[in-house]
Amino acid sequence: MNVLIVYCHPSKKSFTYQVFSQLLNGLKIANHKILVSDLYEMDFQSDMSEEEYEREGLAKVENAIPDDVFTEQEKIQQSDCIIFVYPVWWSDCPAKLKGWFDRVYSVGYAYGYDDNGNKLIAMKKQKLGMVLCTAGHPNEFLDETGIAESMRKVMIDDRLGARFENKHMVILGGTLDMDQVKEKHLVKAFETGKNLDRFCTQHIA
Ligand SMILES: Cc1cc2nc3c(=O)[nH]c(=O)nc-3n(C[C@H](O)[C@H](O)[C@H](O)COP(=O)(O)O)c2cc1C
């Protein structure tokens, strides 16, 4: 598949970077074609400008799309699958990735309606959306408190939504006790890349 990875972490010394690297290794073994948007490396602008806000808020689809946003949309058009890799910060993705959704999911591209109420979506429907996030809290805690469910609702049901045929979220939790989880999480990241095609055809928890 043509795979776009949207990766968001400021440090190459991080555990999330190791997860990203293992995912890449797995994807390469399975011969996927890979494009990467490394949001910090690219210094991706996450704040919406006033002009962009007016385009979104007032649905002025005739207004120009900024070049950096257009570049990201072009990458999506070339892809069959998008994998989001990030650390959980305050029970959500980092602000830079949130800003990627704010700006790249522009009106007329990822959502919107014309004057007759017909859907106005130019974004290429993706076969698979995969979310791979690391979290300090163990998965059990995130499940018990409902935080995992709320993260799934926002990322999978809303941000990925009907734009993706198949959607999966893998929470690699418990990273505060790294000795306990490091190896199994890195294996999981590698296997996710290596067996990516399987996620398009069957539900894998
Ligand atoms: C600003 C910040 C906020 C965080 N918020 C959460 C959180 O809400 N829930 C959680 O489980 N872990 C949280 N963590 C822990 C990170 O998820 C954890 O550090 C990360 O998964 C793995 O570390 P890495 O930065 O080496 O990749 C937070 C960490 C930072 C730096």
CSV table of C-alpha atoms and ligand atoms in Angstrom, one decimal:
chain,number,residue,atom,x,y,z
A,1,MET,CA,0.0,0.0,0.0
A,2,ASN,CA,1.0,3.6,-0.2
A,3,VAL,CA,1.3,4.6,3.4
A,4,LEU,CA,1.6,8.1,4.8
A,5,ILE,CA,2.9,8.3,8.4
A,6,VAL,CA,2.1,11.5,10.3
A,7,TYR,CA,4.6,11.4,13.1
A,8,CYS,CA,4.6,13.9,15.9
A,9,HIS,CA,7.2,14.1,18.6
A,10,PRO,CA,9.9,16.7,19.2
A,11,SER,CA,12.7,14.4,20.2
A,12,LYS,CA,14.6,11.6,18.5
A,13,LYS,CA,15.7,10.4,22.0
A,14,SER,CA,12.1,9.6,22.9
A,15,PHE,CA,10.4,6.2,23.2
A,16,THR,CA,7.9,7.3,20.6
A,17,TYR,CA,10.7,7.8,18.1
A,18,GLN,CA,11.8,4.1,18.7
A,19,VAL,CA,8.2,3.1,18.1
A,20,PHE,CA,8.1,5.1,14.9
A,21,SER,CA,11.5,3.5,13.8
A,22,GLN,CA,10.2,-0.1,14.4
A,23,LEU,CA,7.0,0.6,12.6
A,24,LEU,CA,9.1,1.9,9.6
A,25,ASN,CA,11.2,-1.3,9.7
A,26,GLY,CA,8.1,-3.5,9.6
A,27,LEU,CA,6.6,-1.5,6.8
A,28,LYS,CA,9.8,-1.7,4.7
A,29,ILE,CA,10.0,-5.5,5.1
A,30,ALA,CA,6.4,-5.7,3.8
A,31,ASN,CA,7.4,-3.6,0.8
A,32,HIS,CA,5.0,-0.7,1.4
A,33,LYS,CA,5.6,2.6,-0.2
A,34,ILE,CA,6.1,5.1,2.6
A,35,LEU,CA,5.8,8.8,2.8
A,36,VAL,CA,6.4,10.6,6.2
A,37,SER,CA,5.2,13.9,7.5
A,38,ASP,CA,7.5,14.5,10.5
A,39,LEU,CA,5.6,17.5,11.9
A,40,TYR,CA,8.3,18.8,14.3
A,41,GLU,CA,11.1,18.2,11.7
A,42,MET,CA,9.1,20.1,9.1
A,43,ASP,CA,8.3,22.8,11.7
A,44,PHE,CA,4.7,22.3,10.6
A,45,GLN,CA,2.6,25.4,11.4
A,46,SER,CA,-0.2,24.3,13.7
A,47,ASP,CA,-1.9,27.6,14.3
A,48,MET,CA,-4.6,28.7,12.0
A,49,SER,CA,-4.3,32.1,10.5
A,50,GLU,CA,-7.1,34.6,10.4
A,51,GLU,CA,-7.5,34.1,6.7
A,52,GLU,CA,-7.8,30.3,7.2
A,53,TYR,CA,-10.3,30.8,10.0
A,54,GLU,CA,-12.4,32.9,7.7
A,55,ARG,CA,-12.2,30.2,5.0
A,56,GLU,CA,-13.3,27.5,7.5
A,57,GLY,CA,-15.7,29.5,9.7
A,58,LEU,CA,-17.6,31.0,6.8
A,59,ALA,CA,-17.1,28.0,4.4
A,60,LYS,CA,-15.5,30.3,1.8
A,61,VAL,CA,-14.2,27.4,-0.3
A,62,GLU,CA,-13.1,29.8,-3.1
A,63,ASN,CA,-10.3,31.2,-0.8
A,64,ALA,CA,-6.8,29.9,-1.4
A,65,ILE,CA,-5.4,26.9,0.5
A,66,PRO,CA,-2.0,27.7,2.0
A,67,ASP,CA,0.9,25.9,0.3
A,68,ASP,CA,1.9,23.8,3.3
A,69,VAL,CA,-1.6,22.6,3.8
A,70,PHE,CA,-1.9,21.8,0.0
A,71,THR,CA,1.3,19.7,0.3
A,72,GLU,CA,-0.2,17.6,3.0
A,73,GLN,CA,-3.4,17.1,1.1
A,74,GLU,CA,-1.4,16.0,-1.9
A,75,LYS,CA,0.3,13.4,0.2
A,76,ILE,CA,-3.1,12.1,1.4
A,77,GLN,CA,-4.3,11.9,-2.3
A,78,GLN,CA,-1.3,9.7,-3.0
A,79,SER,CA,-2.0,7.4,0.0
A,80,ASP,CA,-4.2,4.4,0.7
A,81,CYS,CA,-3.4,4.4,4.4
A,82,ILE,CA,-2.5,7.0,7.0
A,83,ILE,CA,-0.7,6.0,10.3
A,84,PHE,CA,-0.6,8.6,13.1
A,85,VAL,CA,2.2,8.1,15.6
A,86,TYR,CA,2.4,10.3,18.7
A,87,PRO,CA,2.6,10.4,22.5
A,88,VAL,CA,-0.5,10.9,24.5
A,89,TRP,CA,-0.3,14.4,26.1
A,90,TRP,CA,-3.1,15.4,28.4
A,91,SER,CA,-5.3,12.6,27.1
A,92,ASP,CA,-5.0,13.6,23.4
A,93,CYS,CA,-2.5,14.1,20.7
A,94,PRO,CA,0.1,16.9,20.9
A,95,ALA,CA,-1.1,20.3,19.9
A,96,LYS,CA,1.0,20.2,16.7
A,97,LEU,CA,-0.9,17.2,15.4
A,98,LYS,CA,-4.2,18.7,16.5
A,99,GLY,CA,-3.2,21.7,14.4
A,100,TRP,CA,-2.6,19.4,11.4
A,101,PHE,CA,-6.2,18.3,11.6
A,102,ASP,CA,-7.4,21.9,12.1
A,103,ARG,CA,-5.6,23.1,9.0
A,104,VAL,CA,-5.3,20.1,6.6
A,105,TYR,CA,-8.9,18.9,7.0
A,106,SER,CA,-10.1,22.1,5.3
A,107,VAL,CA,-13.7,22.8,4.3
A,108,GLY,CA,-14.5,21.3,0.8
A,109,TYR,CA,-11.6,18.9,1.3
A,110,ALA,CA,-12.3,16.8,4.4
A,111,TYR,CA,-15.8,18.0,5.2
A,112,GLY,CA,-18.5,20.4,4.1
A,113,TYR,CA,-21.8,20.7,2.1
A,114,ASP,CA,-22.8,22.6,-1.0
A,115,ASP,CA,-25.8,24.9,-1.2
A,116,ASN,CA,-28.0,21.9,-2.0
A,117,GLY,CA,-26.9,20.0,1.1
A,118,ASN,CA,-24.7,17.5,-0.9
A,119,LYS,CA,-21.5,16.4,0.7
A,120,LEU,CA,-18.5,18.4,-0.5
A,121,ILE,CA,-15.5,16.1,0.1
A,122,ALA,CA,-12.4,15.9,-2.2
A,123,MET,CA,-10.3,13.9,0.2
A,124,LYS,CA,-9.4,10.4,-1.2
A,125,LYS,CA,-11.1,7.8,0.9
A,126,GLN,CA,-8.4,5.8,2.7
A,127,LYS,CA,-8.4,2.0,3.0
A,128,LEU,CA,-7.0,2.1,6.5
A,129,GLY,CA,-6.4,4.6,9.3
A,130,MET,CA,-4.1,3.5,12.1
A,131,VAL,CA,-3.4,5.3,15.3
A,132,LEU,CA,-0.3,4.2,17.3
A,133,CYS,CA,0.2,6.2,20.4
A,134,THR,CA,2.3,5.8,23.5
A,135,ALA,CA,1.0,6.7,26.9
A,136,GLY,CA,2.5,7.0,30.4
A,137,HIS,CA,-0.5,5.4,32.1
A,138,PRO,CA,-1.1,1.7,31.8
A,139,ASN,CA,-3.8,0.6,29.4
A,140,GLU,CA,-5.9,-0.8,32.3
A,141,PHE,CA,-6.0,2.6,34.0
A,142,LEU,CA,-6.9,4.3,30.7
A,143,ASP,CA,-9.7,1.7,30.2
A,144,GLU,CA,-11.1,1.9,33.7
A,145,THR,CA,-11.2,5.7,33.8
A,146,GLY,CA,-12.9,5.9,30.3
A,147,ILE,CA,-10.0,8.0,29.0
A,148,ALA,CA,-9.1,5.3,26.4
A,149,GLU,CA,-12.7,5.3,25.2
A,150,SER,CA,-12.7,9.1,24.9
A,151,MET,CA,-9.4,9.1,23.0
A,152,ARG,CA,-10.9,6.5,20.6
A,153,LYS,CA,-14.1,8.5,20.2
A,154,VAL,CA,-12.2,11.6,19.2
A,155,MET,CA,-9.5,10.1,17.1
A,156,ILE,CA,-11.3,7.2,15.5
A,157,ASP,CA,-14.9,8.2,15.3
A,158,ASP,CA,-14.5,11.9,14.7
A,159,ARG,CA,-11.1,12.7,13.2
A,160,LEU,CA,-10.8,9.6,11.1
A,161,GLY,CA,-14.5,9.0,10.7
A,162,ALA,CA,-16.1,8.0,7.4
A,163,ARG,CA,-13.0,9.1,5.6
A,164,PHE,CA,-11.4,5.7,6.3
A,165,GLU,CA,-12.8,2.3,5.5
A,166,ASN,CA,-11.0,0.5,8.3
A,167,LYS,CA,-9.8,2.1,11.5
A,168,HIS,CA,-7.6,0.9,14.4
A,169,MET,CA,-6.1,2.5,17.5
A,170,VAL,CA,-3.3,0.9,19.4
A,171,ILE,CA,-2.5,2.4,22.7
A,172,LEU,CA,1.0,1.5,23.9
A,173,GLY,CA,0.5,2.3,27.6
A,174,GLY,CA,2.5,2.1,30.8
A,175,THR,CA,5.6,3.8,29.5
A,176,LEU,CA,6.3,5.3,32.9
A,177,ASP,CA,7.4,1.7,33.8
A,178,MET,CA,9.5,1.4,30.7
A,179,ASP,CA,11.4,-1.8,31.7
A,180,GLN,CA,8.0,-3.6,31.8
A,181,VAL,CA,6.7,-2.5,28.5
A,182,LYS,CA,9.5,-1.4,26.2
A,183,GLU,CA,10.2,-4.7,24.4
A,184,LYS,CA,6.6,-5.8,23.8
A,185,HIS,CA,5.6,-2.3,22.5
A,186,LEU,CA,8.5,-2.2,20.1
A,187,VAL,CA,7.6,-5.7,18.8
A,188,LYS,CA,4.0,-4.6,18.5
A,189,ALA,CA,5.0,-1.5,16.4
A,190,PHE,CA,7.2,-3.7,14.1
A,191,GLU,CA,4.4,-6.3,13.7
A,192,THR,CA,1.9,-3.5,13.0
A,193,GLY,CA,4.0,-2.4,10.1
A,194,LYS,CA,4.8,-5.8,8.9
A,195,ASN,CA,1.2,-7.1,9.0
A,196,LEU,CA,-0.5,-3.8,8.0
A,197,ASP,CA,-2.5,-5.4,5.2
A,198,ARG,CA,-4.3,-7.6,7.7
A,199,PHE,CA,-5.8,-4.6,9.4
A,200,CYS,CA,-7.7,-3.8,6.2
A,201,THR,CA,-9.6,-7.1,6.2
A,202,GLN,CA,-10.2,-8.2,9.7
A,203,HIS,CA,-10.6,-6.7,13.2
A,204,ILE,CA,-7.5,-6.9,15.2
A,205,ALA,CA,-7.6,-5.5,18.7
B,1,LIG,C1,3.2,17.2,28.3
B,1,LIG,C2,3.0,15.7,28.6
B,1,LIG,C3,1.7,15.3,28.9
B,1,LIG,C4,1.4,14.0,29.1
B,1,LIG,N1,0.1,13.6,29.4
B,1,LIG,C5,-0.2,12.3,29.5
B,1,LIG,C6,-1.5,11.9,29.7
B,1,LIG,O1,-2.5,12.6,29.7
B,1,LIG,N2,-1.8,10.5,29.8
B,1,LIG,C7,-0.7,9.6,29.8
B,1,LIG,O2,-1.0,8.4,29.9
B,1,LIG,N3,0.6,10.0,29.6
B,1,LIG,C8,0.9,11.3,29.5
B,1,LIG,N4,2.2,11.7,29.3
B,1,LIG,C9,3.2,10.7,29.2
B,1,LIG,C10,3.6,10.4,27.8
B,1,LIG,O3,2.5,9.8,27.1
B,1,LIG,C11,4.8,9.5,27.7
B,1,LIG,O4,5.9,10.2,28.2
B,1,LIG,C12,5.1,9.0,26.3
B,1,LIG,O5,4.0,8.1,26.0
B,1,LIG,C13,6.3,8.2,26.1
B,1,LIG,O6,7.4,9.0,26.3
B,1,LIG,P1,8.4,9.6,25.1
B,1,LIG,O7,8.2,11.1,25.3
B,1,LIG,O8,9.8,9.1,25.5
B,1,LIG,O9,8.0,9.1,23.8
B,1,LIG,C14,2.5,13.0,29.1
B,1,LIG,C15,3.8,13.5,28.8
B,1,LIG,C16,4.0,14.8,28.6
B,1,LIG,C17,5.4,15.2,28.3
